[in-house]
Short mmCIF file of N, CA and C in Angstrom, two decimals:
data_model
loop_
_atom_site.label_atom_id
_atom_site.label_comp_id
_atom_site.label_asym_id
_atom_site.label_seq_id
_atom_site.Cartn_x
_atom_site.Cartn_y
_atom_site.Cartn_z
N MET M 1 -2.59 35.06 16.80
CA MET M 1 -2.74 35.80 18.02
C MET M 1 -3.54 34.95 18.99
N THR M 2 -3.09 34.85 20.21
CA THR M 2 -3.78 34.06 21.22
C THR M 2 -4.48 34.97 22.21
N SER M 3 -5.59 34.50 22.67
CA SER M 3 -6.31 35.27 23.67
C SER M 3 -5.68 35.02 25.04
N PRO M 4 -5.89 35.91 25.99
CA PRO M 4 -5.34 35.69 27.32
C PRO M 4 -5.90 34.42 27.97
N ARG M 5 -7.07 34.04 27.54
CA ARG M 5 -7.70 32.85 28.10
C ARG M 5 -7.00 31.57 27.68
N SER M 6 -6.55 31.51 26.43
CA SER M 6 -5.93 30.29 25.93
C SER M 6 -4.41 30.34 25.99
N ALA M 7 -3.83 31.44 26.43
CA ALA M 7 -2.38 31.56 26.46
C ALA M 7 -1.75 30.59 27.45
N GLY M 8 -2.42 30.28 28.54
CA GLY M 8 -1.86 29.40 29.55
C GLY M 8 -2.08 27.93 29.30
N ARG M 9 -2.82 27.59 28.28
CA ARG M 9 -3.10 26.18 27.99
C ARG M 9 -1.92 25.51 27.31
N SER M 10 -1.75 24.25 27.61
CA SER M 10 -0.70 23.49 26.94
C SER M 10 -1.19 23.06 25.56
N ALA M 11 -0.26 22.53 24.78
CA ALA M 11 -0.61 22.10 23.42
C ALA M 11 -1.61 20.96 23.44
N SER M 12 -1.49 20.05 24.42
CA SER M 12 -2.41 18.91 24.47
C SER M 12 -3.80 19.33 24.90
N ALA M 13 -3.90 20.44 25.62
CA ALA M 13 -5.21 20.90 26.07
C ALA M 13 -6.01 21.48 24.92
N THR M 14 -5.34 22.03 23.93
CA THR M 14 -6.06 22.62 22.80
C THR M 14 -6.12 21.69 21.60
N SER M 15 -5.36 20.61 21.62
CA SER M 15 -5.39 19.69 20.50
C SER M 15 -6.59 18.75 20.62
N GLY M 16 -6.80 17.95 19.58
CA GLY M 16 -7.95 17.06 19.57
C GLY M 16 -7.68 15.68 20.11
N SER M 17 -6.47 15.44 20.62
CA SER M 17 -6.17 14.10 21.12
C SER M 17 -5.97 14.12 22.63
N PRO M 18 -6.23 12.99 23.26
CA PRO M 18 -6.05 12.90 24.71
C PRO M 18 -4.59 13.06 25.11
N GLY M 19 -4.37 13.33 26.39
CA GLY M 19 -3.03 13.50 26.92
C GLY M 19 -2.30 12.18 27.11
N PRO M 20 -0.99 12.23 27.39
CA PRO M 20 -0.20 11.01 27.54
C PRO M 20 -0.62 10.16 28.75
N THR M 21 -1.10 10.78 29.80
CA THR M 21 -1.54 10.02 30.97
C THR M 21 -2.72 9.13 30.60
N PHE M 22 -3.59 9.64 29.75
CA PHE M 22 -4.73 8.86 29.27
C PHE M 22 -4.25 7.58 28.59
N TRP M 23 -3.25 7.69 27.74
CA TRP M 23 -2.77 6.53 27.00
C TRP M 23 -2.03 5.56 27.93
N LEU M 24 -1.33 6.08 28.92
CA LEU M 24 -0.68 5.21 29.90
C LEU M 24 -1.72 4.41 30.69
N PHE M 25 -2.79 5.10 31.15
CA PHE M 25 -3.86 4.41 31.85
C PHE M 25 -4.59 3.43 30.95
N ASN M 26 -4.64 3.74 29.66
CA ASN M 26 -5.27 2.85 28.70
C ASN M 26 -4.53 1.51 28.63
N VAL M 27 -3.22 1.59 28.51
CA VAL M 27 -2.41 0.37 28.41
C VAL M 27 -2.48 -0.44 29.70
N THR M 28 -2.35 0.22 30.84
CA THR M 28 -2.44 -0.51 32.11
C THR M 28 -3.86 -0.99 32.35
N GLY M 29 -4.83 -0.30 31.79
CA GLY M 29 -6.22 -0.73 31.91
C GLY M 29 -6.50 -2.04 31.21
N VAL M 30 -5.84 -2.28 30.11
CA VAL M 30 -6.00 -3.55 29.40
C VAL M 30 -5.51 -4.69 30.29
N VAL M 31 -4.37 -4.49 30.93
CA VAL M 31 -3.84 -5.52 31.84
C VAL M 31 -4.78 -5.72 33.02
N ALA M 32 -5.30 -4.62 33.56
CA ALA M 32 -6.23 -4.70 34.69
C ALA M 32 -7.52 -5.41 34.29
N MET M 33 -8.02 -5.16 33.11
CA MET M 33 -9.25 -5.82 32.66
C MET M 33 -9.02 -7.31 32.41
N ILE M 34 -7.86 -7.66 31.90
CA ILE M 34 -7.54 -9.09 31.74
C ILE M 34 -7.56 -9.76 33.11
N ALA M 35 -6.92 -9.11 34.08
CA ALA M 35 -6.90 -9.67 35.44
C ALA M 35 -8.31 -9.76 36.02
N ALA M 36 -9.13 -8.76 35.81
CA ALA M 36 -10.50 -8.76 36.36
C ALA M 36 -11.34 -9.87 35.73
N TRP M 37 -11.23 -10.05 34.42
CA TRP M 37 -12.01 -11.09 33.75
C TRP M 37 -11.51 -12.48 34.12
N VAL M 38 -10.20 -12.64 34.29
CA VAL M 38 -9.67 -13.94 34.71
C VAL M 38 -10.11 -14.24 36.14
N TRP M 39 -10.12 -13.23 37.01
CA TRP M 39 -10.61 -13.41 38.38
C TRP M 39 -12.08 -13.85 38.36
N PHE M 40 -12.86 -13.23 37.49
CA PHE M 40 -14.26 -13.61 37.31
C PHE M 40 -14.36 -15.08 36.94
N GLY M 41 -13.52 -15.53 36.01
CA GLY M 41 -13.51 -16.94 35.61
C GLY M 41 -13.04 -17.85 36.72
N MET M 42 -12.09 -17.39 37.53
CA MET M 42 -11.62 -18.19 38.65
C MET M 42 -12.73 -18.41 39.67
N ALA M 43 -13.58 -17.41 39.87
CA ALA M 43 -14.70 -17.57 40.80
C ALA M 43 -15.68 -18.63 40.28
N PHE M 44 -15.94 -18.61 38.98
CA PHE M 44 -16.81 -19.63 38.37
C PHE M 44 -16.18 -21.00 38.50
N GLU M 45 -14.88 -21.07 38.23
CA GLU M 45 -14.19 -22.36 38.29
C GLU M 45 -14.18 -22.91 39.71
N GLU M 46 -14.00 -22.05 40.70
CA GLU M 46 -14.02 -22.48 42.09
C GLU M 46 -15.39 -23.03 42.46
N GLU M 47 -16.43 -22.32 42.04
CA GLU M 47 -17.79 -22.78 42.32
C GLU M 47 -18.03 -24.15 41.70
N MET M 48 -17.58 -24.31 40.47
CA MET M 48 -17.81 -25.56 39.76
C MET M 48 -17.01 -26.71 40.38
N SER M 49 -15.79 -26.45 40.78
CA SER M 49 -14.96 -27.53 41.31
C SER M 49 -15.34 -27.92 42.73
N GLU M 50 -15.90 -27.01 43.50
CA GLU M 50 -16.27 -27.30 44.88
C GLU M 50 -17.72 -27.78 45.03
N GLN M 51 -18.51 -27.70 43.99
CA GLN M 51 -19.91 -28.08 44.06
C GLN M 51 -20.11 -29.54 44.49
N PRO M 52 -19.35 -30.51 43.97
CA PRO M 52 -19.56 -31.90 44.42
C PRO M 52 -19.34 -32.07 45.93
N LYS M 53 -18.36 -31.40 46.48
CA LYS M 53 -18.12 -31.48 47.93
C LYS M 53 -19.28 -30.84 48.70
N ALA M 54 -19.75 -29.72 48.18
CA ALA M 54 -20.85 -29.03 48.86
C ALA M 54 -22.12 -29.86 48.84
N VAL M 55 -22.40 -30.52 47.74
CA VAL M 55 -23.60 -31.36 47.65
C VAL M 55 -23.52 -32.51 48.64
N SER M 56 -22.33 -33.12 48.77
CA SER M 56 -22.20 -34.22 49.73
C SER M 56 -22.31 -33.73 51.17
N ALA M 57 -22.10 -32.45 51.39
CA ALA M 57 -22.25 -31.88 52.74
C ALA M 57 -23.65 -31.31 52.94
N GLY M 58 -24.51 -31.44 51.94
CA GLY M 58 -25.89 -30.97 52.07
C GLY M 58 -26.07 -29.49 51.83
N THR M 59 -25.16 -28.86 51.10
CA THR M 59 -25.27 -27.44 50.79
C THR M 59 -24.96 -27.24 49.31
N THR M 60 -24.76 -26.01 48.90
CA THR M 60 -24.45 -25.72 47.51
C THR M 60 -23.44 -24.60 47.42
N MET M 61 -22.76 -24.54 46.31
CA MET M 61 -21.81 -23.47 46.04
C MET M 61 -22.40 -22.43 45.10
N ALA M 62 -23.65 -22.62 44.71
CA ALA M 62 -24.30 -21.70 43.78
C ALA M 62 -24.29 -20.28 44.35
N GLY M 63 -23.87 -19.34 43.55
CA GLY M 63 -23.82 -17.95 43.96
C GLY M 63 -22.44 -17.45 44.34
N LEU M 64 -21.50 -18.37 44.50
CA LEU M 64 -20.14 -17.95 44.85
C LEU M 64 -19.54 -17.10 43.74
N ASP M 65 -19.81 -17.48 42.50
CA ASP M 65 -19.26 -16.72 41.38
C ASP M 65 -19.76 -15.29 41.39
N ALA M 66 -21.02 -15.10 41.73
CA ALA M 66 -21.56 -13.74 41.75
C ALA M 66 -20.96 -12.91 42.88
N SER M 67 -20.76 -13.53 44.04
CA SER M 67 -20.27 -12.75 45.17
C SER M 67 -18.76 -12.50 45.11
N LEU M 68 -18.01 -13.37 44.46
CA LEU M 68 -16.57 -13.19 44.38
C LEU M 68 -16.07 -12.68 43.03
N GLY M 69 -16.83 -12.87 42.00
CA GLY M 69 -16.37 -12.51 40.66
C GLY M 69 -16.88 -11.20 40.13
N ILE M 70 -18.14 -10.88 40.42
CA ILE M 70 -18.74 -9.68 39.84
C ILE M 70 -18.27 -8.38 40.48
N PRO M 71 -18.18 -8.26 41.82
CA PRO M 71 -17.75 -6.97 42.39
C PRO M 71 -16.37 -6.49 41.91
N PRO M 72 -15.34 -7.35 41.85
CA PRO M 72 -14.06 -6.85 41.32
C PRO M 72 -14.14 -6.43 39.86
N LEU M 73 -14.96 -7.14 39.09
CA LEU M 73 -15.11 -6.81 37.68
C LEU M 73 -15.79 -5.44 37.51
N VAL M 74 -16.84 -5.21 38.27
CA VAL M 74 -17.53 -3.92 38.22
C VAL M 74 -16.61 -2.80 38.72
N LEU M 75 -15.89 -3.07 39.80
CA LEU M 75 -14.97 -2.08 40.36
C LEU M 75 -13.88 -1.71 39.36
N ALA M 76 -13.37 -2.68 38.64
CA ALA M 76 -12.35 -2.40 37.62
C ALA M 76 -12.90 -1.49 36.53
N HIS M 77 -14.14 -1.72 36.13
CA HIS M 77 -14.75 -0.87 35.10
C HIS M 77 -14.97 0.55 35.62
N VAL M 78 -15.46 0.68 36.85
CA VAL M 78 -15.74 2.01 37.41
C VAL M 78 -14.45 2.79 37.61
N ILE M 79 -13.43 2.14 38.17
CA ILE M 79 -12.14 2.82 38.37
C ILE M 79 -11.53 3.22 37.03
N GLY M 80 -11.58 2.32 36.07
CA GLY M 80 -11.05 2.64 34.74
C GLY M 80 -11.77 3.81 34.10
N LEU M 81 -13.09 3.81 34.20
CA LEU M 81 -13.86 4.91 33.64
C LEU M 81 -13.52 6.23 34.31
N GLY M 82 -13.38 6.21 35.63
CA GLY M 82 -13.04 7.43 36.35
C GLY M 82 -11.65 7.94 36.01
N LEU M 83 -10.67 7.04 36.03
CA LEU M 83 -9.30 7.46 35.71
C LEU M 83 -9.19 8.01 34.30
N LEU M 84 -9.78 7.30 33.35
CA LEU M 84 -9.69 7.75 31.96
C LEU M 84 -10.50 9.02 31.72
N GLY M 85 -11.64 9.13 32.39
CA GLY M 85 -12.47 10.32 32.22
C GLY M 85 -11.81 11.59 32.74
N PHE M 86 -11.05 11.45 33.81
CA PHE M 86 -10.42 12.63 34.39
C PHE M 86 -9.03 12.90 33.84
N THR M 87 -8.50 12.03 32.99
CA THR M 87 -7.18 12.27 32.41
C THR M 87 -7.22 12.39 30.89
N ALA M 88 -8.38 12.28 30.29
CA ALA M 88 -8.47 12.25 28.84
C ALA M 88 -7.94 13.52 28.18
N PHE M 89 -8.46 14.64 28.55
CA PHE M 89 -8.05 15.91 27.97
C PHE M 89 -7.65 16.85 29.10
N PRO M 90 -6.38 16.90 29.46
CA PRO M 90 -5.96 17.73 30.59
C PRO M 90 -6.24 19.21 30.31
N GLY M 91 -6.73 19.89 31.31
CA GLY M 91 -6.98 21.32 31.19
C GLY M 91 -8.32 21.68 30.59
N ARG M 92 -9.14 20.70 30.29
CA ARG M 92 -10.46 20.97 29.72
C ARG M 92 -11.56 20.60 30.69
N ARG M 93 -12.71 21.18 30.44
CA ARG M 93 -13.89 20.78 31.23
C ARG M 93 -14.27 19.36 30.84
N ARG M 94 -14.93 18.68 31.75
CA ARG M 94 -15.35 17.29 31.50
C ARG M 94 -16.65 17.29 30.70
N THR M 95 -16.49 17.41 29.40
CA THR M 95 -17.66 17.44 28.52
C THR M 95 -17.98 16.02 28.04
N GLY M 96 -18.99 15.93 27.22
CA GLY M 96 -19.41 14.63 26.69
C GLY M 96 -18.31 13.95 25.89
N ARG M 97 -17.50 14.73 25.19
CA ARG M 97 -16.44 14.16 24.36
C ARG M 97 -15.41 13.41 25.21
N VAL M 98 -15.09 13.95 26.36
CA VAL M 98 -14.14 13.31 27.27
C VAL M 98 -14.68 11.95 27.72
N TRP M 99 -15.94 11.92 28.08
CA TRP M 99 -16.54 10.69 28.58
C TRP M 99 -16.76 9.68 27.47
N ILE M 100 -16.95 10.14 26.26
CA ILE M 100 -17.05 9.21 25.12
C ILE M 100 -15.73 8.50 24.92
N TRP M 101 -14.62 9.24 25.00
CA TRP M 101 -13.29 8.64 24.91
C TRP M 101 -13.10 7.62 26.03
N ALA M 102 -13.49 7.99 27.25
CA ALA M 102 -13.30 7.10 28.40
C ALA M 102 -14.13 5.83 28.26
N VAL M 103 -15.39 5.97 27.90
CA VAL M 103 -16.27 4.80 27.75
C VAL M 103 -15.77 3.89 26.62
N ALA M 104 -15.36 4.49 25.52
CA ALA M 104 -14.84 3.69 24.40
C ALA M 104 -13.58 2.93 24.81
N SER M 105 -12.72 3.58 25.55
CA SER M 105 -11.46 2.94 25.98
C SER M 105 -11.72 1.81 26.95
N VAL M 106 -12.61 2.03 27.92
CA VAL M 106 -12.93 0.96 28.88
C VAL M 106 -13.61 -0.20 28.17
N THR M 107 -14.45 0.10 27.21
CA THR M 107 -15.13 -0.95 26.45
C THR M 107 -14.13 -1.81 25.68
N VAL M 108 -13.19 -1.17 25.02
CA VAL M 108 -12.18 -1.91 24.25
C VAL M 108 -11.31 -2.74 25.19
N ALA M 109 -10.87 -2.15 26.30
CA ALA M 109 -10.05 -2.89 27.27
C ALA M 109 -10.81 -4.07 27.84
N SER M 110 -12.09 -3.88 28.13
CA SER M 110 -12.90 -4.95 28.68
C SER M 110 -13.10 -6.07 27.65
N LEU M 111 -13.32 -5.72 26.42
CA LEU M 111 -13.46 -6.75 25.37
C LEU M 111 -12.18 -7.55 25.20
N ILE M 112 -11.04 -6.86 25.26
CA ILE M 112 -9.76 -7.57 25.18
C ILE M 112 -9.63 -8.52 26.37
N GLY M 113 -9.94 -8.04 27.57
CA GLY M 113 -9.89 -8.88 28.76
C GLY M 113 -10.83 -10.07 28.67
N LEU M 114 -12.03 -9.84 28.17
CA LEU M 114 -13.02 -10.90 28.01
C LEU M 114 -12.52 -11.96 27.02
N LEU M 115 -11.97 -11.51 25.91
CA LEU M 115 -11.47 -12.46 24.90
C LEU M 115 -10.30 -13.28 25.44
N VAL M 116 -9.40 -12.64 26.18
CA VAL M 116 -8.28 -13.38 26.77
C VAL M 116 -8.79 -14.40 27.79
N ALA M 117 -9.74 -14.00 28.63
CA ALA M 117 -10.30 -14.92 29.62
C ALA M 117 -11.03 -16.08 28.94
N GLN M 118 -11.77 -15.78 27.89
CA GLN M 118 -12.45 -16.86 27.15
C GLN M 118 -11.43 -17.82 26.56
N TRP M 119 -10.33 -17.28 26.06
CA TRP M 119 -9.29 -18.13 25.49
C TRP M 119 -8.66 -19.00 26.59
N LEU M 120 -8.37 -18.40 27.75
CA LEU M 120 -7.76 -19.15 28.84
C LEU M 120 -8.67 -20.25 29.38
N TYR M 121 -9.98 -20.02 29.35
CA TYR M 121 -10.94 -21.01 29.85
C TYR M 121 -11.57 -21.82 28.72
N ALA M 122 -10.91 -21.85 27.58
CA ALA M 122 -11.32 -22.66 26.43
C ALA M 122 -12.76 -22.37 25.99
N GLY M 123 -13.14 -21.11 26.04
CA GLY M 123 -14.48 -20.71 25.60
C GLY M 123 -15.59 -21.06 26.57
N ARG M 124 -15.26 -21.46 27.78
CA ARG M 124 -16.27 -21.90 28.75
C ARG M 124 -16.47 -20.88 29.89
N LEU M 125 -16.07 -19.66 29.71
CA LEU M 125 -16.13 -18.68 30.80
C LEU M 125 -17.53 -18.56 31.38
N PHE M 126 -18.53 -18.51 30.55
CA PHE M 126 -19.90 -18.35 31.03
C PHE M 126 -20.65 -19.68 31.15
N LEU M 127 -19.98 -20.77 30.87
CA LEU M 127 -20.59 -22.09 30.99
C LEU M 127 -20.20 -22.79 32.28
N MET M 128 -19.28 -22.20 33.02
CA MET M 128 -18.85 -22.79 34.29
C MET M 128 -19.80 -22.34 35.39
N GLY M 129 -19.71 -22.97 36.52
CA GLY M 129 -20.55 -22.62 37.66
C GLY M 129 -21.03 -23.88 38.35
N ALA M 130 -21.91 -23.73 39.31
CA ALA M 130 -22.40 -24.87 40.09
C ALA M 130 -23.11 -25.89 39.20
N ASP M 131 -23.77 -25.42 38.16
CA ASP M 131 -24.49 -26.34 37.26
C ASP M 131 -23.64 -26.81 36.10
N GLY M 132 -22.43 -26.27 35.96
CA GLY M 132 -21.57 -26.63 34.84
C GLY M 132 -20.91 -27.98 35.03
N GLN M 133 -20.50 -28.58 33.92
CA GLN M 133 -19.80 -29.85 33.98
C GLN M 133 -18.34 -29.60 34.24
N SER M 134 -17.81 -30.21 35.26
CA SER M 134 -16.41 -30.06 35.61
C SER M 134 -15.55 -30.89 34.67
N THR M 135 -14.48 -30.27 34.20
CA THR M 135 -13.53 -31.01 33.36
C THR M 135 -12.31 -31.40 34.17
N ILE M 136 -12.36 -31.13 35.48
CA ILE M 136 -11.25 -31.46 36.37
C ILE M 136 -11.37 -32.92 36.78
N VAL M 137 -10.30 -33.67 36.61
CA VAL M 137 -10.29 -35.08 37.00
C VAL M 137 -9.54 -35.18 38.33
N PRO M 138 -10.24 -35.65 39.39
CA PRO M 138 -9.57 -35.72 40.69
C PRO M 138 -8.54 -36.83 40.76
#
């Protein structure tokens, strides 16, 4: 027997698993996190490759990675957390369980993106920058 309160709920709203939209955003979130982490690495690589020119011009490229790489990375995490948090369990209140699912999913997607970026940059993602040694031969 169902109560009038739960009669209008869908099966996914009363079950213990997230809805299909959550899983769709999860998969696209992995791709988005890979792109965000690679963009972060590209900012470091740009800073590192342009530093010799900047030094000869009497300036520096230090800080470019922070201004071009970190904001998109943070934005990707915030958007992912919001999308997943609001689509995790359709028809339910946004309780702690919903946000635990969202945080765990964003964390896993971010780790996958970080590992892919580290692989693409030969493990030097955090070693690049204005002070890093350039492996680019002009």
